[in-house]
XYZ file of C-alpha atoms in Angstrom:
290
model
C 54.626 50.570 12.075
C 56.908 47.764 12.711
C 57.215 45.865 16.074
C 59.646 48.499 17.376
C 57.679 51.496 16.009
C 59.799 51.773 12.751
C 57.647 52.608 9.675
C 57.636 49.457 7.435
C 59.758 49.203 4.240
C 57.682 49.964 0.892
C 57.829 47.461 -1.620
C 56.675 47.701 -5.356
C 55.573 44.884 -7.312
C 55.510 45.309 -10.759
C 53.453 42.385 -12.503
C 50.422 40.667 -10.724
C 50.089 37.480 -12.709
C 50.063 33.739 -11.576
C 53.225 34.373 -9.498
C 53.369 38.157 -8.833
C 49.653 38.190 -7.127
C 50.701 35.604 -4.399
C 54.083 37.147 -4.260
C 52.408 40.523 -3.500
C 49.856 39.181 -1.213
C 52.628 37.376 0.949
C 54.499 40.496 0.913
C 51.701 42.507 2.493
C 52.117 40.669 5.659
C 55.581 42.244 6.148
C 55.780 45.216 3.948
C 53.557 48.047 2.630
C 53.053 46.960 -0.753
C 52.060 48.755 -3.812
C 51.219 46.957 -7.031
C 50.980 47.460 -10.874
C 49.938 45.634 -13.673
C 49.436 46.349 -17.633
C 46.041 44.648 -17.091
C 44.592 47.072 -14.418
C 41.571 44.557 -13.715
C 43.860 42.142 -12.211
C 45.691 44.621 -10.051
C 42.205 46.057 -8.935
C 41.068 42.414 -7.902
C 44.329 41.920 -5.989
C 43.680 45.148 -4.297
C 40.088 44.415 -3.109
C 41.063 40.775 -1.894
C 44.363 41.796 -0.507
C 43.814 45.454 0.837
C 47.128 46.235 -1.523
C 47.579 49.853 -2.867
C 47.215 49.907 -6.702
C 48.976 52.111 -8.769
C 48.017 53.376 -12.148
C 51.271 53.377 -13.677
C 54.858 52.092 -13.229
C 56.257 55.333 -12.213
C 53.655 55.738 -9.520
C 54.125 52.565 -8.375
C 57.656 52.723 -7.596
C 57.798 56.375 -6.323
C 58.933 56.127 -2.476
C 59.876 52.490 -2.599
C 62.942 50.972 -0.762
C 62.445 47.636 -3.065
C 61.241 47.009 -6.383
C 60.134 43.648 -7.390
C 59.334 42.822 -11.040
C 57.343 39.693 -11.878
C 56.766 40.274 -15.572
C 56.570 38.099 -18.978
C 60.317 38.295 -20.695
C 63.150 40.515 -20.576
C 62.010 43.086 -23.022
C 58.753 43.500 -20.920
C 60.636 44.220 -17.864
C 62.946 46.717 -19.522
C 60.136 48.603 -21.140
C 58.100 48.776 -17.675
C 61.453 49.566 -15.423
C 62.046 52.316 -18.211
C 58.566 53.611 -17.718
C 58.987 53.509 -13.933
C 62.268 55.527 -14.189
C 60.968 58.951 -13.227
C 59.762 57.614 -9.945
C 63.148 55.324 -9.189
C 65.842 56.820 -6.493
C 69.360 55.943 -6.583
C 70.124 53.163 -3.962
C 66.657 51.404 -4.571
C 67.036 47.402 -4.331
C 65.637 45.829 -7.546
C 64.828 42.301 -7.163
C 64.113 40.899 -10.649
C 62.072 37.569 -10.509
C 61.367 36.859 -14.030
C 62.873 34.470 -16.329
C 64.221 36.546 -18.723
C 67.098 34.271 -19.976
C 70.924 34.879 -20.306
C 71.034 37.705 -23.170
C 68.247 40.019 -21.695
C 69.843 40.303 -18.106
C 72.642 42.207 -19.196
C 70.458 44.745 -20.663
C 68.521 44.929 -16.966
C 71.678 45.035 -15.092
C 73.056 47.731 -17.356
C 69.827 49.803 -16.867
C 70.242 49.362 -12.924
C 73.718 50.593 -13.309
C 72.984 53.697 -15.191
C 70.624 54.683 -12.473
C 72.266 53.475 -9.475
C 70.048 50.864 -8.586
C 71.072 47.836 -6.399
C 70.192 44.975 -8.806
C 69.505 41.253 -7.896
C 68.842 38.567 -10.672
C 66.649 36.457 -8.665
C 64.536 34.077 -10.802
C 62.109 31.627 -9.077
C 61.804 28.023 -9.206
C 58.035 27.037 -8.826
C 54.810 27.946 -10.048
C 51.390 28.757 -8.674
C 51.015 26.692 -5.463
C 54.552 27.179 -4.337
C 54.136 30.771 -4.860
C 50.578 30.908 -2.988
C 52.342 29.103 -0.106
C 55.479 31.268 0.121
C 57.449 28.083 -1.003
C 59.352 29.314 -4.043
C 62.988 28.390 -4.293
C 64.631 31.650 -5.083
C 68.011 31.722 -7.078
C 69.818 34.820 -6.457
C 73.069 36.515 -7.549
C 73.942 39.916 -6.773
C 76.219 41.892 -4.629
C 76.891 41.237 -1.007
C 75.755 44.710 0.120
C 72.092 44.988 0.195
C 71.617 41.096 0.573
C 69.954 41.641 3.936
C 67.174 43.960 2.285
C 66.951 41.485 -0.724
C 66.391 38.504 1.691
C 63.753 40.174 3.743
C 61.628 39.583 0.854
C 62.998 36.249 -0.283
C 62.518 34.812 2.943
C 58.780 35.879 2.861
C 58.141 34.548 -0.920
C 60.648 31.683 -0.395
C 61.325 28.060 1.295
C 65.073 29.083 0.825
C 67.275 31.082 -1.207
C 70.175 29.712 -3.212
C 73.016 32.458 -3.657
C 74.750 31.667 -6.929
C 77.214 34.354 -6.954
C 77.752 37.965 -6.846
C 77.637 38.427 -10.892
C 74.175 39.292 -12.436
C 73.019 36.629 -14.818
C 74.487 33.804 -13.107
C 71.272 32.851 -11.403
C 69.240 33.123 -14.717
C 71.904 30.782 -16.198
C 71.101 28.372 -13.298
C 67.329 28.828 -14.161
C 67.792 27.888 -17.606
C 69.629 24.554 -16.473
C 66.859 23.978 -14.279
C 64.059 24.531 -16.874
C 65.815 21.887 -19.066
C 64.790 19.381 -16.187
C 61.463 20.515 -15.776
C 60.556 20.563 -19.555
C 62.364 16.971 -19.962
C 59.966 15.545 -16.946
C 56.797 17.299 -18.218
C 57.242 15.787 -21.898
C 58.365 12.429 -20.466
C 55.189 12.161 -18.308
C 53.144 13.365 -21.170
C 54.382 10.653 -24.047
C 54.447 7.826 -21.528
C 50.754 8.340 -20.750
C 50.082 9.017 -24.368
C 51.907 5.653 -25.434
C 50.449 3.465 -22.672
C 46.975 4.807 -23.810
C 47.950 4.466 -27.290
C 48.704 0.623 -26.738
C 45.642 -0.093 -25.196
C 47.187 -0.212 -21.543
C 45.464 1.779 -18.548
C 47.738 4.982 -18.112
C 47.240 5.172 -14.722
C 49.156 2.091 -14.238
C 52.446 4.137 -15.117
C 51.970 6.225 -12.119
C 50.990 3.346 -10.144
C 54.270 1.422 -11.055
C 56.590 4.185 -10.077
C 55.053 5.248 -7.199
C 57.376 5.284 -4.184
C 60.156 4.142 -6.562
C 62.967 6.062 -7.533
C 61.342 7.354 -10.781
C 58.609 8.918 -8.414
C 58.690 12.716 -7.690
C 56.232 15.488 -6.732
C 56.697 17.367 -10.051
C 56.081 13.916 -11.829
C 53.106 13.103 -9.650
C 51.511 16.664 -10.353
C 51.773 16.582 -13.777
C 50.609 12.896 -14.518
C 47.581 13.815 -12.059
C 46.818 16.813 -14.229
C 47.011 15.016 -17.598
C 44.969 11.890 -16.191
C 42.025 14.399 -14.908
C 42.655 16.450 -18.043
C 42.797 19.621 -15.800
C 45.162 22.246 -17.481
C 44.353 25.193 -15.147
C 47.642 26.891 -15.308
C 50.416 27.021 -13.270
C 52.798 27.711 -16.000
C 51.490 28.016 -19.493
C 52.184 26.268 -22.705
C 53.062 29.810 -24.057
C 55.561 30.613 -21.291
C 57.044 27.324 -21.903
C 57.638 28.045 -25.436
C 59.152 31.228 -24.510
C 61.277 29.666 -21.879
C 62.267 26.646 -24.027
C 63.693 29.075 -26.500
C 65.886 30.932 -23.944
C 67.292 27.608 -23.104
C 68.049 26.998 -26.870
C 69.638 30.306 -27.289
C 71.917 29.866 -24.304
C 72.982 26.358 -25.279
C 73.754 27.381 -28.821
C 76.003 30.199 -27.596
C 77.338 27.785 -24.838
C 78.308 24.771 -27.686
C 76.025 22.531 -25.684
C 73.451 20.101 -27.649
C 70.013 20.801 -26.017
C 68.415 18.022 -28.438
C 65.845 17.150 -25.737
C 64.571 20.683 -25.410
C 64.536 21.429 -29.104
C 61.978 18.183 -29.473
C 60.034 19.319 -26.496
C 59.615 22.971 -27.932
C 57.810 21.317 -30.973
C 55.586 19.430 -28.625
C 54.684 22.826 -26.827
C 54.148 24.639 -30.272
C 52.021 21.896 -31.399
C 49.925 22.097 -28.257
C 49.967 26.083 -28.654
C 48.681 25.848 -32.207
C 45.892 23.667 -31.310
C 44.517 26.261 -28.967
C 46.187 25.149 -25.346
C 48.672 28.328 -25.515
C 47.020 29.520 -22.184
C 46.570 26.345 -20.453
C 49.320 24.571 -18.251
C 52.529 23.216 -19.571
C 50.793 19.524 -19.017
C 48.875 20.165 -22.144
C 51.854 18.894 -23.970
C 49.888 15.813 -23.371
C 47.557 17.096 -26.021
C 50.064 17.956 -28.550
C 49.594 14.245 -30.491
């Protein structure tokens, strides 16, 4: 029960991977949370550690939910899972779509929501494992003014701030693609800089030492450099997902008539790393692409 005797709202979280699991755990402090994951073992582990209710299927998970949160791999997967959940969805349910699905797929998801009377928010998040665990994601949101209070009740728990882009579904996903181009460029830039220093016989740690505290320094740069120097590629965002998102960027750039040469070159690094067996490791394994 809430502090004023009102029943807590129910949230269904579909997808309990690197981002979905901490999102669900954090939401459990403010909502009644029910989770589903295609790999039932992952959901069961979350149920045991976080005391969350685990569902056997998407329709069961969303039945009676006030809000549905999707944190899945890509657009086709989100549509497949929400289609499977359709029998449990009631008109008026608020759907918060946190996955990075790109520009094209978001139209299909918004259409699905419209057909079923769902209040749809395109809300990809900026941040990976640690920000998700700490409730410090940045939520990029677009969707109708009506229903934003409910949406923000979730966003305020999982994120440090919410950037409202527009009322048009898809605009937040477009912003996410622009941001991902910067993320990938920094990641690859660090990888190539350290590799070149080492190849030239210079201690690569000196690269980080020189930029420390200066205009080139930054938290993301420092984190990726530290991972590469330590050879610790524990995934916070995998190479395989980076391939997927790089392709989304390039598809959108082509439609927009924008040259995305750096992203295209970076995709080849990710693909080489994936081919070498590093697909499940962190994007920092771009350092191992040769």
